[in-house]
PDB file of C-alpha atoms in Angstrom:
ATOM      1  CA  UNK A  24      -0.132  -0.082  -0.220  1.00 77.00           C
ATOM      2  CA  UNK A  25       2.717   2.097   1.478  1.00 83.00           C
ATOM      3  CA  UNK A  26       4.630   1.939  -1.846  1.00 84.00           C
ATOM      4  CA  UNK A  27       2.116   1.948  -4.670  1.00 87.00           C
ATOM      5  CA  UNK A  28       1.764   5.395  -2.886  1.00 85.00           C
ATOM      6  CA  UNK A  29       5.091   5.643  -3.339  1.00 89.00           C
ATOM      7  CA  UNK A  30       5.690   4.899  -6.416  1.00 86.00           C
ATOM      8  CA  UNK A  31       2.064   7.412  -7.312  1.00 85.00           C
ATOM      9  CA  UNK A  32       3.690  10.932  -5.835  1.00 85.00           C
ATOM     10  CA  UNK A  33       6.501   9.909  -7.675  1.00 88.00           C
ATOM     11  CA  UNK A  34       5.091   9.710 -11.049  1.00 81.00           C
ATOM     12  CA  UNK A  35       3.335  13.097 -10.494  1.00 77.00           C
ATOM     13  CA  UNK A  36       7.008  14.216  -9.506  1.00 82.00           C
ATOM     14  CA  UNK A  37       8.213  12.499 -12.476  1.00 81.00           C
ATOM     15  CA  UNK A  38       5.579  14.249 -15.316  1.00 73.00           C
ATOM     16  CA  UNK A  39       5.502  17.607 -13.147  1.00 76.00           C
ATOM     17  CA  UNK A  40       9.425  18.658 -13.539  1.00 79.00           C
ATOM     18  CA  UNK A  41       8.510  17.040 -17.158  1.00 80.00           C
ATOM     19  CA  UNK A  42       5.794  20.192 -18.741  1.00 80.00           C
ATOM     20  CA  UNK A  43       6.984  21.713 -21.231  1.00 83.00           C
ATOM     21  CA  UNK A  44       5.954  25.994 -21.809  1.00 86.00           C
ATOM     22  CA  UNK A  45       3.879  25.238 -25.002  1.00 87.00           C
ATOM     23  CA  UNK A  46       1.037  22.629 -23.082  1.00 90.00           C
ATOM     24  CA  UNK A  47       1.393  24.985 -20.203  1.00 91.00           C
ATOM     25  CA  UNK A  48       0.534  28.101 -21.639  1.00 92.00           C
ATOM     26  CA  UNK A  49      -1.994  27.004 -23.510  1.00 93.00           C
ATOM     27  CA  UNK A  50      -3.488  25.572 -19.727  1.00 94.00           C
ATOM     28  CA  UNK A  51      -3.300  28.788 -18.701  1.00 95.00           C
ATOM     29  CA  UNK A  52      -5.380  30.298 -21.672  1.00 96.00           C
ATOM     30  CA  UNK A  53      -7.982  28.051 -20.453  1.00 97.00           C
ATOM     31  CA  UNK A  54      -8.226  28.918 -16.589  1.00 97.00           C
ATOM     32  CA  UNK A  55      -7.654  33.050 -17.950  1.00 97.00           C
ATOM     33  CA  UNK A  56     -11.011  33.118 -20.194  1.00 97.00           C
ATOM     34  CA  UNK A  57     -12.467  30.190 -18.269  1.00 97.00           C
ATOM     35  CA  UNK A  58     -12.231  33.596 -15.324  1.00 96.00           C
ATOM     36  CA  UNK A  59     -13.247  36.222 -17.852  1.00 96.00           C
ATOM     37  CA  UNK A  60     -15.720  35.040 -18.569  1.00 95.00           C
ATOM     38  CA  UNK A  61     -17.101  34.427 -15.334  1.00 96.00           C
ATOM     39  CA  UNK A  62     -16.662  38.297 -14.184  1.00 94.00           C
ATOM     40  CA  UNK A  63     -18.072  39.222 -17.719  1.00 94.00           C
ATOM     41  CA  UNK A  64     -20.510  37.069 -16.767  1.00 92.00           C
ATOM     42  CA  UNK A  65     -22.133  37.583 -13.239  1.00 93.00           C
ATOM     43  CA  UNK A  66     -23.439  40.389 -11.249  1.00 90.00           C
ATOM     44  CA  UNK A  67     -20.475  42.643  -9.381  1.00 86.00           C
ATOM     45  CA  UNK A  68     -22.242  41.991  -6.175  1.00 87.00           C
ATOM     46  CA  UNK A  69     -21.611  38.112  -6.635  1.00 85.00           C
ATOM     47  CA  UNK A  70     -17.944  38.279  -7.401  1.00 85.00           C
ATOM     48  CA  UNK A  71     -16.856  39.287  -3.884  1.00 85.00           C
ATOM     49  CA  UNK A  72     -15.986  36.256  -1.467  1.00 84.00           C
ATOM     50  CA  UNK A  73     -15.908  33.113  -1.133  1.00 89.00           C
ATOM     51  CA  UNK A  74     -17.671  33.101  -4.708  1.00 89.00           C
ATOM     52  CA  UNK A  75     -14.439  34.709  -6.073  1.00 89.00           C
ATOM     53  CA  UNK A  76     -12.409  31.925  -4.603  1.00 91.00           C
ATOM     54  CA  UNK A  77     -14.756  28.875  -6.318  1.00 94.00           C
ATOM     55  CA  UNK A  78     -15.361  30.344  -9.254  1.00 93.00           C
ATOM     56  CA  UNK A  79     -10.764  30.966  -9.921  1.00 94.00           C
ATOM     57  CA  UNK A  80     -11.010  26.795  -8.329  1.00 95.00           C
ATOM     58  CA  UNK A  81     -14.386  26.405 -11.421  1.00 95.00           C
ATOM     59  CA  UNK A  82     -11.340  28.090 -13.621  1.00 96.00           C
ATOM     60  CA  UNK A  83      -8.981  26.074 -12.972  1.00 95.00           C
ATOM     61  CA  UNK A  84     -11.048  22.602 -13.238  1.00 95.00           C
ATOM     62  CA  UNK A  85     -10.955  22.085 -17.621  1.00 96.00           C
ATOM     63  CA  UNK A  86      -6.979  23.629 -17.423  1.00 94.00           C
ATOM     64  CA  UNK A  87      -6.230  20.918 -15.766  1.00 92.00           C
ATOM     65  CA  UNK A  88      -8.819  18.331 -16.546  1.00 90.00           C
ATOM     66  CA  UNK A  89     -10.068  19.253 -20.366  1.00 92.00           C
ATOM     67  CA  UNK A  90     -11.023  15.867 -21.498  1.00 91.00           C
ATOM     68  CA  UNK A  91     -13.271  15.101 -18.629  1.00 91.00           C
ATOM     69  CA  UNK A  92     -16.812  17.091 -17.635  1.00 91.00           C
ATOM     70  CA  UNK A  93     -15.356  20.806 -16.549  1.00 94.00           C
ATOM     71  CA  UNK A  94     -15.211  22.307 -19.691  1.00 93.00           C
ATOM     72  CA  UNK A  95     -19.250  21.275 -20.122  1.00 90.00           C
ATOM     73  CA  UNK A  96     -19.088  22.097 -16.008  1.00 93.00           C
ATOM     74  CA  UNK A  97     -17.892  26.234 -16.589  1.00 95.00           C
ATOM     75  CA  UNK A  98     -19.294  26.834 -19.634  1.00 92.00           C
ATOM     76  CA  UNK A  99     -23.419  25.787 -17.901  1.00 89.00           C
ATOM     77  CA  UNK A 100     -21.566  28.448 -14.768  1.00 93.00           C
ATOM     78  CA  UNK A 101     -20.962  30.811 -16.789  1.00 93.00           C
ATOM     79  CA  UNK A 102     -24.468  31.122 -18.556  1.00 88.00           C
ATOM     80  CA  UNK A 103     -26.048  30.098 -14.990  1.00 88.00           C
ATOM     81  CA  UNK A 104     -24.193  33.710 -14.096  1.00 91.00           C
ATOM     82  CA  UNK A 105     -25.379  35.384 -17.316  1.00 87.00           C
ATOM     83  CA  UNK A 106     -29.110  34.787 -16.287  1.00 84.00           C
ATOM     84  CA  UNK A 107     -28.863  34.878 -13.157  1.00 88.00           C
ATOM     85  CA  UNK A 108     -27.584  38.727 -13.920  1.00 89.00           C
ATOM     86  CA  UNK A 109     -29.845  39.834 -16.950  1.00 84.00           C
ATOM     87  CA  UNK A 110     -33.067  37.859 -14.623  1.00 81.00           C
ATOM     88  CA  UNK A 111     -32.080  38.003 -11.323  1.00 83.00           C
ATOM     89  CA  UNK A 112     -30.239  41.482 -10.845  1.00 86.00           C
ATOM     90  CA  UNK A 113     -32.025  43.442 -14.078  1.00 83.00           C
ATOM     91  CA  UNK A 114     -28.499  43.854 -15.640  1.00 85.00           C
ATOM     92  CA  UNK A 115     -29.483  45.257 -19.472  1.00 85.00           C
ATOM     93  CA  UNK A 116     -28.416  43.495 -21.915  1.00 78.00           C
ATOM     94  CA  UNK A 117     -26.006  44.459 -24.037  1.00 81.00           C
ATOM     95  CA  UNK A 118     -24.644  43.656 -27.176  1.00 81.00           C
ATOM     96  CA  UNK A 119     -21.302  43.812 -26.552  1.00 86.00           C
ATOM     97  CA  UNK A 120     -21.277  41.558 -22.880  1.00 88.00           C
ATOM     98  CA  UNK A 121     -23.555  39.048 -25.478  1.00 85.00           C
ATOM     99  CA  UNK A 122     -20.514  39.573 -27.515  1.00 87.00           C
ATOM    100  CA  UNK A 123     -17.427  39.092 -25.261  1.00 91.00           C
ATOM    101  CA  UNK A 124     -19.245  36.452 -23.226  1.00 91.00           C
ATOM    102  CA  UNK A 125     -19.838  33.893 -26.314  1.00 90.00           C
ATOM    103  CA  UNK A 126     -16.166  34.721 -27.189  1.00 92.00           C
ATOM    104  CA  UNK A 127     -14.947  33.424 -24.573  1.00 94.00           C
ATOM    105  CA  UNK A 128     -17.190  30.130 -24.600  1.00 93.00           C
ATOM    106  CA  UNK A 129     -15.475  29.633 -27.517  1.00 93.00           C
ATOM    107  CA  UNK A 130     -11.908  30.531 -26.693  1.00 95.00           C
ATOM    108  CA  UNK A 131     -12.405  28.053 -23.440  1.00 95.00           C
ATOM    109  CA  UNK A 132     -13.930  25.970 -25.237  1.00 94.00           C
ATOM    110  CA  UNK A 133     -11.304  25.617 -28.879  1.00 95.00           C
ATOM    111  CA  UNK A 134      -8.410  26.178 -26.652  1.00 95.00           C
ATOM    112  CA  UNK A 135      -9.940  22.708 -23.998  1.00 95.00           C
ATOM    113  CA  UNK A 136      -9.384  21.087 -27.623  1.00 93.00           C
ATOM    114  CA  UNK A 137      -6.086  21.868 -27.628  1.00 93.00           C
ATOM    115  CA  UNK A 138      -5.519  21.411 -24.676  1.00 93.00           C
ATOM    116  CA  UNK A 139      -6.572  17.521 -24.789  1.00 92.00           C
ATOM    117  CA  UNK A 140      -4.607  17.114 -28.003  1.00 90.00           C
ATOM    118  CA  UNK A 141      -0.841  17.564 -25.894  1.00 89.00           C
ATOM    119  CA  UNK A 142       0.670  16.062 -23.186  1.00 85.00           C
ATOM    120  CA  UNK A 143       1.764  18.012 -20.192  1.00 82.00           C
ATOM    121  CA  UNK A 144       5.677  17.231 -22.376  1.00 82.00           C
ATOM    122  CA  UNK A 145       4.335  17.708 -25.534  1.00 81.00           C
ATOM    123  CA  UNK A 146       7.200  20.121 -27.800  1.00 83.00           C
ATOM    124  CA  UNK A 147       5.011  22.473 -29.490  1.00 85.00           C
ATOM    125  CA  UNK A 148       5.644  24.383 -32.525  1.00 87.00           C
ATOM    126  CA  UNK A 149       4.167  27.833 -31.750  1.00 87.00           C
ATOM    127  CA  UNK A 150       2.999  27.998 -34.983  1.00 92.00           C
ATOM    128  CA  UNK A 151       0.405  25.003 -34.536  1.00 90.00           C
ATOM    129  CA  UNK A 152      -0.257  27.349 -31.015  1.00 90.00           C
ATOM    130  CA  UNK A 153      -0.495  30.339 -33.563  1.00 92.00           C
ATOM    131  CA  UNK A 154      -2.517  29.198 -36.636  1.00 93.00           C
ATOM    132  CA  UNK A 155      -5.571  27.042 -33.772  1.00 92.00           C
ATOM    133  CA  UNK A 156      -5.783  30.785 -32.197  1.00 92.00           C
ATOM    134  CA  UNK A 157      -5.697  32.697 -35.702  1.00 93.00           C
ATOM    135  CA  UNK A 158      -8.429  29.669 -36.845  1.00 92.00           C
ATOM    136  CA  UNK A 159     -10.869  30.553 -33.779  1.00 92.00           C
ATOM    137  CA  UNK A 160     -10.468  34.539 -34.469  1.00 92.00           C
ATOM    138  CA  UNK A 161     -11.893  34.004 -37.565  1.00 92.00           C
ATOM    139  CA  UNK A 162     -14.918  31.434 -36.605  1.00 90.00           C
ATOM    140  CA  UNK A 163     -15.041  34.178 -33.504  1.00 90.00           C
ATOM    141  CA  UNK A 164     -15.188  37.311 -35.991  1.00 90.00           C
ATOM    142  CA  UNK A 165     -17.834  36.261 -38.885  1.00 88.00           C
ATOM    143  CA  UNK A 166     -19.762  34.962 -36.014  1.00 86.00           C
ATOM    144  CA  UNK A 167     -20.137  38.054 -34.695  1.00 86.00           C
ATOM    145  CA  UNK A 168     -20.798  40.148 -37.781  1.00 87.00           C
ATOM    146  CA  UNK A 169     -23.350  37.948 -38.328  1.00 83.00           C
ATOM    147  CA  UNK A 170     -24.691  38.069 -35.637  1.00 78.00           C
ATOM    148  CA  UNK A 171     -25.022  41.237 -35.219  1.00 81.00           C
ATOM    149  CA  UNK A 172     -26.490  41.095 -39.811  1.00 82.00           C
ATOM    150  CA  UNK A 173     -29.004  38.996 -37.607  1.00 73.00           C
ATOM    151  CA  UNK A 174     -30.398  40.806 -35.257  1.00 73.00           C
ATOM    152  CA  UNK A 175     -29.990  44.299 -37.546  1.00 77.00           C
ATOM    153  CA  UNK A 176     -32.682  42.094 -39.864  1.00 74.00           C
ATOM    154  CA  UNK A 177     -34.851  40.851 -37.346  1.00 65.00           C
ATOM    155  CA  UNK A 178     -34.954  44.973 -35.545  1.00 66.00           C
ATOM    156  CA  UNK A 179     -36.435  45.742 -39.331  1.00 49.00           C
ATOM    157  CA  UNK A 180     -39.730  43.801 -38.344  1.00 44.00           C
ATOM    158  CA  UNK A 181     -40.865  43.689 -35.722  1.00 47.00           C
ATOM    159  CA  UNK A 182     -42.047  41.368 -33.115  1.00 48.00           C
ATOM    160  CA  UNK A 183     -42.144  38.817 -36.785  1.00 45.00           C
ATOM    161  CA  UNK A 184     -38.666  40.295 -37.651  1.00 46.00           C
ATOM    162  CA  UNK A 185     -37.269  38.583 -34.065  1.00 53.00           C
ATOM    163  CA  UNK A 186     -39.452  35.704 -35.996  1.00 56.00           C
ATOM    164  CA  UNK A 187     -38.345  35.208 -38.268  1.00 64.00           C
ATOM    165  CA  UNK A 188     -34.443  35.395 -36.817  1.00 61.00           C
ATOM    166  CA  UNK A 189     -34.997  33.050 -34.949  1.00 59.00           C
ATOM    167  CA  UNK A 190     -36.332  30.398 -37.264  1.00 68.00           C
ATOM    168  CA  UNK A 191     -33.071  31.484 -39.770  1.00 74.00           C
ATOM    169  CA  UNK A 192     -30.931  30.683 -36.975  1.00 70.00           C
ATOM    170  CA  UNK A 193     -33.017  27.388 -36.139  1.00 68.00           C
ATOM    171  CA  UNK A 194     -32.594  26.243 -39.477  1.00 79.00           C
ATOM    172  CA  UNK A 195     -28.540  27.496 -39.971  1.00 82.00           C
ATOM    173  CA  UNK A 196     -27.595  24.852 -36.277  1.00 76.00           C
ATOM    174  CA  UNK A 197     -30.195  21.942 -37.795  1.00 78.00           C
ATOM    175  CA  UNK A 198     -28.133  22.375 -40.890  1.00 83.00           C
ATOM    176  CA  UNK A 199     -25.086  22.539 -40.285  1.00 84.00           C
ATOM    177  CA  UNK A 200     -25.579  19.613 -37.178  1.00 79.00           C
ATOM    178  CA  UNK A 201     -27.459  17.278 -40.973  1.00 83.00           C
ATOM    179  CA  UNK A 202     -23.907  18.381 -43.083  1.00 85.00           C
ATOM    180  CA  UNK A 203     -21.735  18.058 -39.792  1.00 81.00           C
ATOM    181  CA  UNK A 204     -23.336  14.096 -39.868  1.00 81.00           C
ATOM    182  CA  UNK A 205     -23.414  13.599 -43.703  1.00 85.00           C
ATOM    183  CA  UNK A 206     -19.270  13.972 -43.707  1.00 84.00           C
ATOM    184  CA  UNK A 207     -18.617  11.912 -40.341  1.00 81.00           C
ATOM    185  CA  UNK A 208     -20.800   8.558 -42.226  1.00 83.00           C
ATOM    186  CA  UNK A 209     -18.459   9.683 -45.833  1.00 81.00           C
ATOM    187  CA  UNK A 210     -15.662   8.789 -43.357  1.00 70.00           C
TER     188      UNK A 210
END
């Protein structure tokens, strides 16, 4: 029993000593983006004392275990904080805050996907991470532009415009899911 525990402690120490800089930076990016998402989503009244400590620990979880349930958990906590701020504390919905929160959620998601592929001791070309982040930035920019355009279209038609934009968004989401399913079956 003691030999098993000692062996695991030594293995953890060896793994910690071999950590390379690039995977560590990706995991730091996960922590920062999740914590920034929490700060943006939750009302200021909640971001003091113990809740801030709990949010910091929760932001650390997907950085340590990106292959587990923690990225989904923190995304749901962020959305819950947004709902708490808008419904519970009466914070008005601002477009800049909504776009920034969506960008932080996507950034945390894509960094978790990258971190799940990188071993802790992997030697990674910085160009790989740069290309990954540039691709994520292109997705974020395209999504923001399309979102603002759809909001403008929805604002023109009154209530029917909102319904039209909602139905169009639903059709795009279903079409994208169908296209991805078809592409996966082709392999």
